[in-house]
Amino acid sequence: MSWIGWTVAATALGDNQMSFTRRKFVLGMGTVIFFTGSASSLLANTRQEKEVRYAMIHDESRCNGCNICARACRKTNHVPAQGSRLSIAHIPVTDNDNETQYHFFRQSCQHCEDAPCIDVCPTGASWRDEQGIVRVEKSQCIGCSYCIGACPYQVRYLNPVTKVADKCDFCAESRLEKGFPPICVSACPEHALIFGREDSPEIQAWLQDNKYYQYQLPGAGKPHLYRRFGQHLIKKENV
């Protein structure tokens, strides 16, 4: 397994939308590790874990940046206009104002190991379930926003109505517990998202057969969101 270190950074602007420049993408503080060839080392590590963990794959080569997934998430999980659980960032390939090549980057909770949001929560409202999903227990959240400040990915928000923290939890309460996959997976018209147990044949086969990367910021543990790089030619007015 080979890897190449890279850096990436994001700036949140507007309602449920991320705005990136290539310079920020290249000169940011996060590390992007690309995996190529056999993922046997990853598979071995996964099998050694006692817990069953869920993982998501975002295939950027299929994603067209339409944000249908984000709109479906907002509706299904009753996300207010001031918050966001999920957005798709449009990253230009160059800083040229006339650039038409874009990379579409999923911005949501990474469900990382050693999550700082869990460590700083004074009430235990931020927690990880048996499937490795980082969740928020609304009845225990006091709205202190410590977890929001601690999240290096800036993907948590304080719900202005309920006054509790919220984030992507893979639709644990709204869909997973009822036997359905996350709404973003079902809603994507390009089938750019794959979700399941990290040790499932589908996930492991995809990781074996594809080049992918993981985006990890300082202070956060291993992400459970895998990404396949891709870029697209789109009309400027659609960005």
PDB file of C-alpha atoms in Angstrom:
ATOM      1  CA  MET A   1       0.000   0.000   0.000  1.00  0.00           C
ATOM      2  CA  SER A   2       1.460   3.337  -1.013  1.00  0.00           C
ATOM      3  CA  TRP A   3       0.485   6.813   0.080  1.00  0.00           C
ATOM      4  CA  ILE A   4       1.054  10.403  -0.886  1.00  0.00           C
ATOM      5  CA  GLY A   5       0.641  13.220   1.635  1.00  0.00           C
ATOM      6  CA  TRP A   6      -1.384  16.207   0.510  1.00  0.00           C
ATOM      7  CA  THR A   7      -3.103  19.143   2.203  1.00  0.00           C
ATOM      8  CA  VAL A   8      -6.588  20.584   1.984  1.00  0.00           C
ATOM      9  CA  ALA A   9      -8.625  23.300   3.712  1.00  0.00           C
ATOM     10  CA  ALA A  10     -12.203  24.513   3.576  1.00  0.00           C
ATOM     11  CA  THR A  11     -14.078  27.721   4.352  1.00  0.00           C
ATOM     12  CA  ALA A  12     -17.821  27.599   5.004  1.00  0.00           C
ATOM     13  CA  LEU A  13     -19.806  30.286   3.216  1.00  0.00           C
ATOM     14  CA  GLY A  14     -23.538  30.667   2.687  1.00  0.00           C
ATOM     15  CA  ASP A  15     -26.456  28.365   3.370  1.00  0.00           C
ATOM     16  CA  ASN A  16     -25.528  24.685   3.236  1.00  0.00           C
ATOM     17  CA  GLN A  17     -22.803  25.341   0.682  1.00  0.00           C
ATOM     18  CA  MET A  18     -19.029  25.305   0.845  1.00  0.00           C
ATOM     19  CA  SER A  19     -16.827  27.667  -1.129  1.00  0.00           C
ATOM     20  CA  PHE A  20     -13.240  26.641  -1.864  1.00  0.00           C
ATOM     21  CA  THR A  21     -10.358  28.044  -3.813  1.00  0.00           C
ATOM     22  CA  ARG A  22      -7.620  25.829  -5.190  1.00  0.00           C
ATOM     23  CA  ARG A  23      -5.055  27.732  -3.107  1.00  0.00           C
ATOM     24  CA  LYS A  24      -6.934  26.914   0.080  1.00  0.00           C
ATOM     25  CA  PHE A  25      -7.310  23.336  -1.099  1.00  0.00           C
ATOM     26  CA  VAL A  26      -3.558  22.953  -1.642  1.00  0.00           C
ATOM     27  CA  LEU A  27      -2.198  25.032   1.246  1.00  0.00           C
ATOM     28  CA  GLY A  28      -4.530  24.026   4.058  1.00  0.00           C
ATOM     29  CA  MET A  29      -3.695  22.228   7.276  1.00  0.00           C
ATOM     30  CA  GLY A  30      -5.322  18.839   6.718  1.00  0.00           C
ATOM     31  CA  THR A  31      -3.613  15.714   5.465  1.00  0.00           C
ATOM     32  CA  VAL A  32      -5.002  13.736   2.572  1.00  0.00           C
ATOM     33  CA  ILE A  33      -3.604  10.229   2.303  1.00  0.00           C
ATOM     34  CA  PHE A  34      -4.043   8.419  -0.988  1.00  0.00           C
ATOM     35  CA  PHE A  35      -4.170   4.631  -0.985  1.00  0.00           C
ATOM     36  CA  THR A  36      -3.334   2.736  -4.154  1.00  0.00           C
ATOM     37  CA  GLY A  37      -3.263  -0.928  -5.036  1.00  0.00           C
ATOM     38  CA  SER A  38      -4.119  -3.565  -2.457  1.00  0.00           C
ATOM     39  CA  ALA A  39      -5.756  -2.413   0.755  1.00  0.00           C
ATOM     40  CA  SER A  40      -4.704  -5.576   2.585  1.00  0.00           C
ATOM     41  CA  SER A  41      -3.221  -3.714   5.543  1.00  0.00           C
ATOM     42  CA  LEU A  42      -6.460  -1.810   6.025  1.00  0.00           C
ATOM     43  CA  LEU A  43      -8.476  -5.000   5.762  1.00  0.00           C
ATOM     44  CA  ALA A  44      -6.346  -6.728   8.364  1.00  0.00           C
ATOM     45  CA  ASN A  45      -6.717  -3.821  10.769  1.00  0.00           C
ATOM     46  CA  THR A  46     -10.467  -3.737  10.202  1.00  0.00           C
ATOM     47  CA  ARG A  47     -10.899  -7.439  10.917  1.00  0.00           C
ATOM     48  CA  GLN A  48      -8.972  -7.120  14.171  1.00  0.00           C
ATOM     49  CA  GLU A  49     -11.432  -4.593  15.571  1.00  0.00           C
ATOM     50  CA  LYS A  50     -13.949  -6.092  17.963  1.00  0.00           C
ATOM     51  CA  GLU A  51     -16.619  -3.537  17.161  1.00  0.00           C
ATOM     52  CA  VAL A  52     -18.714  -3.563  14.012  1.00  0.00           C
ATOM     53  CA  ARG A  53     -18.221  -0.187  12.350  1.00  0.00           C
ATOM     54  CA  TYR A  54     -20.134   1.505   9.588  1.00  0.00           C
ATOM     55  CA  ALA A  55     -18.330   3.396   6.850  1.00  0.00           C
ATOM     56  CA  MET A  56     -19.291   5.564   3.898  1.00  0.00           C
ATOM     57  CA  ILE A  57     -17.641   5.915   0.505  1.00  0.00           C
ATOM     58  CA  HIS A  58     -18.016   9.100  -1.543  1.00  0.00           C
ATOM     59  CA  ASP A  59     -17.108   8.424  -5.171  1.00  0.00           C
ATOM     60  CA  GLU A  60     -16.224  11.897  -6.416  1.00  0.00           C
ATOM     61  CA  SER A  61     -15.799  10.570  -9.941  1.00  0.00           C
ATOM     62  CA  ARG A  62     -19.565   9.948  -9.975  1.00  0.00           C
ATOM     63  CA  CYS A  63     -20.689  12.982  -7.933  1.00  0.00           C
ATOM     64  CA  ASN A  64     -21.954  15.913 -10.039  1.00  0.00           C
ATOM     65  CA  GLY A  65     -22.202  18.414  -7.186  1.00  0.00           C
ATOM     66  CA  CYS A  66     -25.993  18.703  -7.419  1.00  0.00           C
ATOM     67  CA  ASN A  67     -26.452  18.744  -3.607  1.00  0.00           C
ATOM     68  CA  ILE A  68     -29.613  16.628  -3.878  1.00  0.00           C
ATOM     69  CA  CYS A  69     -28.137  14.555  -1.050  1.00  0.00           C
ATOM     70  CA  ALA A  70     -27.827  17.633   1.149  1.00  0.00           C
ATOM     71  CA  ARG A  71     -31.387  18.762   0.442  1.00  0.00           C
ATOM     72  CA  ALA A  72     -32.720  15.279   1.198  1.00  0.00           C
ATOM     73  CA  CYS A  73     -30.737  15.257   4.444  1.00  0.00           C
ATOM     74  CA  ARG A  74     -32.146  18.635   5.446  1.00  0.00           C
ATOM     75  CA  LYS A  75     -35.720  17.484   4.861  1.00  0.00           C
ATOM     76  CA  THR A  76     -35.421  14.039   6.451  1.00  0.00           C
ATOM     77  CA  ASN A  77     -33.560  15.199   9.545  1.00  0.00           C
ATOM     78  CA  HIS A  78     -35.410  18.521   9.982  1.00  0.00           C
ATOM     79  CA  VAL A  79     -32.246  20.601   9.664  1.00  0.00           C
ATOM     80  CA  PRO A  80     -32.969  24.349  10.067  1.00  0.00           C
ATOM     81  CA  ALA A  81     -31.794  26.904   7.532  1.00  0.00           C
ATOM     82  CA  GLN A  82     -29.066  28.088   9.914  1.00  0.00           C
ATOM     83  CA  GLY A  83     -27.490  24.637  10.175  1.00  0.00           C
ATOM     84  CA  SER A  84     -26.064  21.903   7.995  1.00  0.00           C
ATOM     85  CA  ARG A  85     -25.358  18.210   8.421  1.00  0.00           C
ATOM     86  CA  LEU A  86     -24.059  17.752   4.903  1.00  0.00           C
ATOM     87  CA  SER A  87     -22.911  19.846   1.971  1.00  0.00           C
ATOM     88  CA  ILE A  88     -20.983  19.240  -1.235  1.00  0.00           C
ATOM     89  CA  ALA A  89     -18.118  21.672  -1.741  1.00  0.00           C
ATOM     90  CA  HIS A  90     -17.237  22.846  -5.254  1.00  0.00           C
ATOM     91  CA  ILE A  91     -13.437  23.090  -5.472  1.00  0.00           C
ATOM     92  CA  PRO A  92     -12.012  24.666  -8.655  1.00  0.00           C
ATOM     93  CA  VAL A  93      -9.038  22.872 -10.164  1.00  0.00           C
ATOM     94  CA  THR A  94      -7.235  26.226 -10.558  1.00  0.00           C
ATOM     95  CA  ASP A  95      -7.743  29.757  -9.211  1.00  0.00           C
ATOM     96  CA  ASN A  96      -8.562  31.050 -12.688  1.00  0.00           C
ATOM     97  CA  ASP A  97     -11.840  32.989 -12.612  1.00  0.00           C
ATOM     98  CA  ASN A  98     -12.922  31.192 -15.773  1.00  0.00           C
ATOM     99  CA  GLU A  99     -12.151  27.725 -14.463  1.00  0.00           C
ATOM    100  CA  THR A 100     -14.743  25.111 -15.451  1.00  0.00           C
ATOM    101  CA  GLN A 101     -13.127  22.012 -13.928  1.00  0.00           C
ATOM    102  CA  TYR A 102     -14.350  21.285 -10.398  1.00  0.00           C
ATOM    103  CA  HIS A 103     -13.775  18.691  -7.727  1.00  0.00           C
ATOM    104  CA  PHE A 104     -16.822  17.900  -5.550  1.00  0.00           C
ATOM    105  CA  PHE A 105     -15.956  17.268  -1.912  1.00  0.00           C
ATOM    106  CA  ARG A 106     -18.363  15.911   0.721  1.00  0.00           C
ATOM    107  CA  GLN A 107     -18.347  18.016   3.904  1.00  0.00           C
ATOM    108  CA  SER A 108     -19.881  16.106   6.825  1.00  0.00           C
ATOM    109  CA  CYS A 109     -18.952  14.314  10.033  1.00  0.00           C
ATOM    110  CA  GLN A 110     -16.032  11.919   9.517  1.00  0.00           C
ATOM    111  CA  HIS A 111     -17.080   9.685  12.450  1.00  0.00           C
ATOM    112  CA  CYS A 112     -13.420   9.665  13.349  1.00  0.00           C
ATOM    113  CA  GLU A 113     -11.742   7.552  15.964  1.00  0.00           C
ATOM    114  CA  ASP A 114     -10.572   9.457  19.059  1.00  0.00           C
ATOM    115  CA  ALA A 115     -13.124  12.142  18.187  1.00  0.00           C
ATOM    116  CA  PRO A 116     -12.359  15.412  20.036  1.00  0.00           C
ATOM    117  CA  CYS A 117     -16.067  16.284  20.154  1.00  0.00           C
ATOM    118  CA  ILE A 118     -16.612  13.312  22.463  1.00  0.00           C
ATOM    119  CA  ASP A 119     -13.648  14.157  24.683  1.00  0.00           C
ATOM    120  CA  VAL A 120     -14.772  17.719  25.452  1.00  0.00           C
ATOM    121  CA  CYS A 121     -18.469  17.040  26.088  1.00  0.00           C
ATOM    122  CA  PRO A 122     -19.136  17.651  29.817  1.00  0.00           C
ATOM    123  CA  THR A 123     -22.353  15.597  29.975  1.00  0.00           C
ATOM    124  CA  GLY A 124     -21.615  12.613  27.745  1.00  0.00           C
ATOM    125  CA  ALA A 125     -24.147  13.802  25.179  1.00  0.00           C
ATOM    126  CA  SER A 126     -21.557  13.310  22.431  1.00  0.00           C
ATOM    127  CA  TRP A 127     -20.884   9.604  22.201  1.00  0.00           C
ATOM    128  CA  ARG A 128     -20.013   6.751  19.880  1.00  0.00           C
ATOM    129  CA  ASP A 129     -22.423   3.837  19.472  1.00  0.00           C
ATOM    130  CA  GLU A 130     -21.529   0.179  18.989  1.00  0.00           C
ATOM    131  CA  GLN A 131     -21.346   0.652  15.207  1.00  0.00           C
ATOM    132  CA  GLY A 132     -18.762   3.418  15.505  1.00  0.00           C
ATOM    133  CA  ILE A 133     -21.226   6.195  14.660  1.00  0.00           C
ATOM    134  CA  VAL A 134     -20.563   9.437  16.541  1.00  0.00           C
ATOM    135  CA  ARG A 135     -23.923  10.644  17.829  1.00  0.00           C
ATOM    136  CA  VAL A 136     -25.550  13.305  20.013  1.00  0.00           C
ATOM    137  CA  GLU A 137     -27.906  12.333  22.817  1.00  0.00           C
ATOM    138  CA  LYS A 138     -30.315  15.248  22.683  1.00  0.00           C
ATOM    139  CA  SER A 139     -31.701  14.696  26.177  1.00  0.00           C
ATOM    140  CA  GLN A 140     -28.232  15.140  27.678  1.00  0.00           C
ATOM    141  CA  CYS A 141     -27.008  18.055  25.549  1.00  0.00           C
ATOM    142  CA  ILE A 142     -26.930  21.385  27.398  1.00  0.00           C
ATOM    143  CA  GLY A 143     -26.062  23.479  24.346  1.00  0.00           C
ATOM    144  CA  CYS A 144     -22.638  24.541  25.613  1.00  0.00           C
ATOM    145  CA  SER A 145     -21.158  24.247  22.084  1.00  0.00           C
ATOM    146  CA  TYR A 146     -17.893  22.771  23.348  1.00  0.00           C
ATOM    147  CA  CYS A 147     -18.185  19.963  20.804  1.00  0.00           C
ATOM    148  CA  ILE A 148     -18.824  22.445  18.006  1.00  0.00           C
ATOM    149  CA  GLY A 149     -15.656  24.322  18.868  1.00  0.00           C
ATOM    150  CA  ALA A 150     -13.642  21.116  19.196  1.00  0.00           C
ATOM    151  CA  CYS A 151     -14.648  19.631  15.836  1.00  0.00           C
ATOM    152  CA  PRO A 152     -11.734  20.303  13.460  1.00  0.00           C
ATOM    153  CA  TYR A 153     -13.981  19.751  10.430  1.00  0.00           C
ATOM    154  CA  GLN A 154     -16.540  22.393  11.511  1.00  0.00           C
ATOM    155  CA  VAL A 155     -19.443  20.100  10.702  1.00  0.00           C
ATOM    156  CA  ARG A 156     -21.501  20.540  13.888  1.00  0.00           C
ATOM    157  CA  TYR A 157     -24.013  23.268  14.595  1.00  0.00           C
ATOM    158  CA  LEU A 158     -26.278  24.373  17.432  1.00  0.00           C
ATOM    159  CA  ASN A 159     -29.926  23.946  16.507  1.00  0.00           C
ATOM    160  CA  PRO A 160     -31.559  27.362  17.110  1.00  0.00           C
ATOM    161  CA  VAL A 161     -34.904  25.726  17.903  1.00  0.00           C
ATOM    162  CA  THR A 162     -33.929  22.821  20.156  1.00  0.00           C
ATOM    163  CA  LYS A 163     -30.750  24.478  21.495  1.00  0.00           C
ATOM    164  CA  VAL A 164     -28.790  21.242  21.172  1.00  0.00           C
ATOM    165  CA  ALA A 165     -25.849  20.272  18.976  1.00  0.00           C
ATOM    166  CA  ASP A 166     -26.536  18.384  15.774  1.00  0.00           C
ATOM    167  CA  LYS A 167     -24.496  16.750  12.998  1.00  0.00           C
ATOM    168  CA  CYS A 168     -24.499  13.899  10.513  1.00  0.00           C
ATOM    169  CA  ASP A 169     -25.115  10.599  12.310  1.00  0.00           C
ATOM    170  CA  PHE A 170     -25.668   8.541   9.162  1.00  0.00           C
ATOM    171  CA  CYS A 171     -29.408   9.040   9.797  1.00  0.00           C
ATOM    172  CA  ALA A 172     -29.088   6.674  12.786  1.00  0.00           C
ATOM    173  CA  GLU A 173     -32.386   7.632  14.382  1.00  0.00           C
ATOM    174  CA  SER A 174     -34.359   8.703  11.326  1.00  0.00           C
ATOM    175  CA  ARG A 175     -33.461   5.733   9.087  1.00  0.00           C
ATOM    176  CA  LEU A 176     -30.799   3.240  10.229  1.00  0.00           C
ATOM    177  CA  GLU A 177     -32.759   2.091  13.274  1.00  0.00           C
ATOM    178  CA  LYS A 178     -35.688   1.455  10.937  1.00  0.00           C
ATOM    179  CA  GLY A 179     -33.629  -0.658   8.565  1.00  0.00           C
ATOM    180  CA  PHE A 180     -32.950   1.962   5.872  1.00  0.00           C
ATOM    181  CA  PRO A 181     -29.619   3.409   4.668  1.00  0.00           C
ATOM    182  CA  PRO A 182     -28.798   7.113   5.158  1.00  0.00           C
ATOM    183  CA  ILE A 183     -31.063   9.309   3.048  1.00  0.00           C
ATOM    184  CA  CYS A 184     -28.116  10.790   1.150  1.00  0.00           C
ATOM    185  CA  VAL A 185     -27.254   7.323  -0.163  1.00  0.00           C
ATOM    186  CA  SER A 186     -30.801   6.654  -1.325  1.00  0.00           C
ATOM    187  CA  ALA A 187     -31.296  10.126  -2.809  1.00  0.00           C
ATOM    188  CA  CYS A 188     -28.097  10.380  -4.858  1.00  0.00           C
ATOM    189  CA  PRO A 189     -29.079  10.190  -8.567  1.00  0.00           C
ATOM    190  CA  GLU A 190     -25.517   9.305  -9.603  1.00  0.00           C
ATOM    191  CA  HIS A 191     -25.038   6.453  -7.080  1.00  0.00           C
ATOM    192  CA  ALA A 192     -21.951   8.254  -5.782  1.00  0.00           C
ATOM    193  CA  LEU A 193     -22.385   7.025  -2.197  1.00  0.00           C
ATOM    194  CA  ILE A 194     -21.876   3.550  -0.755  1.00  0.00           C
ATOM    195  CA  PHE A 195     -22.702   2.761   2.863  1.00  0.00           C
ATOM    196  CA  GLY A 196     -22.405  -0.334   4.997  1.00  0.00           C
ATOM    197  CA  ARG A 197     -20.395  -2.240   7.554  1.00  0.00           C
ATOM    198  CA  GLU A 198     -16.727  -1.513   7.098  1.00  0.00           C
ATOM    199  CA  ASP A 199     -15.991  -5.236   7.018  1.00  0.00           C
ATOM    200  CA  SER A 200     -18.799  -6.040   4.561  1.00  0.00           C
ATOM    201  CA  PRO A 201     -17.897  -7.699   1.225  1.00  0.00           C
ATOM    202  CA  GLU A 202     -19.198  -4.683  -0.739  1.00  0.00           C
ATOM    203  CA  ILE A 203     -17.113  -2.120   1.147  1.00  0.00           C
ATOM    204  CA  GLN A 204     -14.000  -4.269   1.246  1.00  0.00           C
ATOM    205  CA  ALA A 205     -14.264  -5.168  -2.455  1.00  0.00           C
ATOM    206  CA  TRP A 206     -14.557  -1.483  -3.361  1.00  0.00           C
ATOM    207  CA  LEU A 207     -11.508  -0.592  -1.268  1.00  0.00           C
ATOM    208  CA  GLN A 208      -9.562  -3.420  -2.860  1.00  0.00           C
ATOM    209  CA  ASP A 209     -10.460  -2.438  -6.415  1.00  0.00           C
ATOM    210  CA  ASN A 210     -10.237   1.367  -6.287  1.00  0.00           C
ATOM    211  CA  LYS A 211      -7.739   4.101  -5.532  1.00  0.00           C
ATOM    212  CA  TYR A 212      -9.126   6.178  -2.703  1.00  0.00           C
ATOM    213  CA  TYR A 213      -8.112   8.681  -0.048  1.00  0.00           C
ATOM    214  CA  GLN A 214      -9.024   9.763   3.461  1.00  0.00           C
ATOM    215  CA  TYR A 215      -9.042  13.352   4.685  1.00  0.00           C
ATOM    216  CA  GLN A 216      -7.745  13.791   8.229  1.00  0.00           C
ATOM    217  CA  LEU A 217      -7.205  17.021  10.135  1.00  0.00           C
ATOM    218  CA  PRO A 218      -4.791  17.462  13.063  1.00  0.00           C
ATOM    219  CA  GLY A 219      -6.329  16.455  16.387  1.00  0.00           C
ATOM    220  CA  ALA A 220      -8.765  13.982  14.847  1.00  0.00           C
ATOM    221  CA  GLY A 221      -8.532  10.212  14.622  1.00  0.00           C
ATOM    222  CA  LYS A 222      -8.917   7.943  11.613  1.00  0.00           C
ATOM    223  CA  PRO A 223     -11.950   8.975   9.488  1.00  0.00           C
ATOM    224  CA  HIS A 224     -14.585   6.443   8.504  1.00  0.00           C
ATOM    225  CA  LEU A 225     -15.352   8.299   5.297  1.00  0.00           C
ATOM    226  CA  TYR A 226     -13.484   7.072   2.238  1.00  0.00           C
ATOM    227  CA  ARG A 227     -13.209   9.118  -0.946  1.00  0.00           C
ATOM    228  CA  ARG A 228     -12.407   8.428  -4.585  1.00  0.00           C
ATOM    229  CA  PHE A 229     -10.980  11.509  -6.259  1.00  0.00           C
ATOM    230  CA  GLY A 230     -12.688  12.892  -9.345  1.00  0.00           C
ATOM    231  CA  GLN A 231     -13.199  16.181 -11.166  1.00  0.00           C
ATOM    232  CA  HIS A 232     -15.779  17.375 -13.654  1.00  0.00           C
ATOM    233  CA  LEU A 233     -16.316  19.874 -16.440  1.00  0.00           C
ATOM    234  CA  ILE A 234     -19.332  22.031 -15.568  1.00  0.00           C
ATOM    235  CA  LYS A 235     -20.792  25.354 -16.610  1.00  0.00           C
ATOM    236  CA  LYS A 236     -19.574  28.286 -14.528  1.00  0.00           C
ATOM    237  CA  GLU A 237     -23.097  29.518 -13.799  1.00  0.00           C
ATOM    238  CA  ASN A 238     -23.929  26.174 -12.166  1.00  0.00           C
ATOM    239  CA  VAL A 239     -21.260  26.547  -9.471  1.00  0.00           C
TER     240      VAL A 239
END
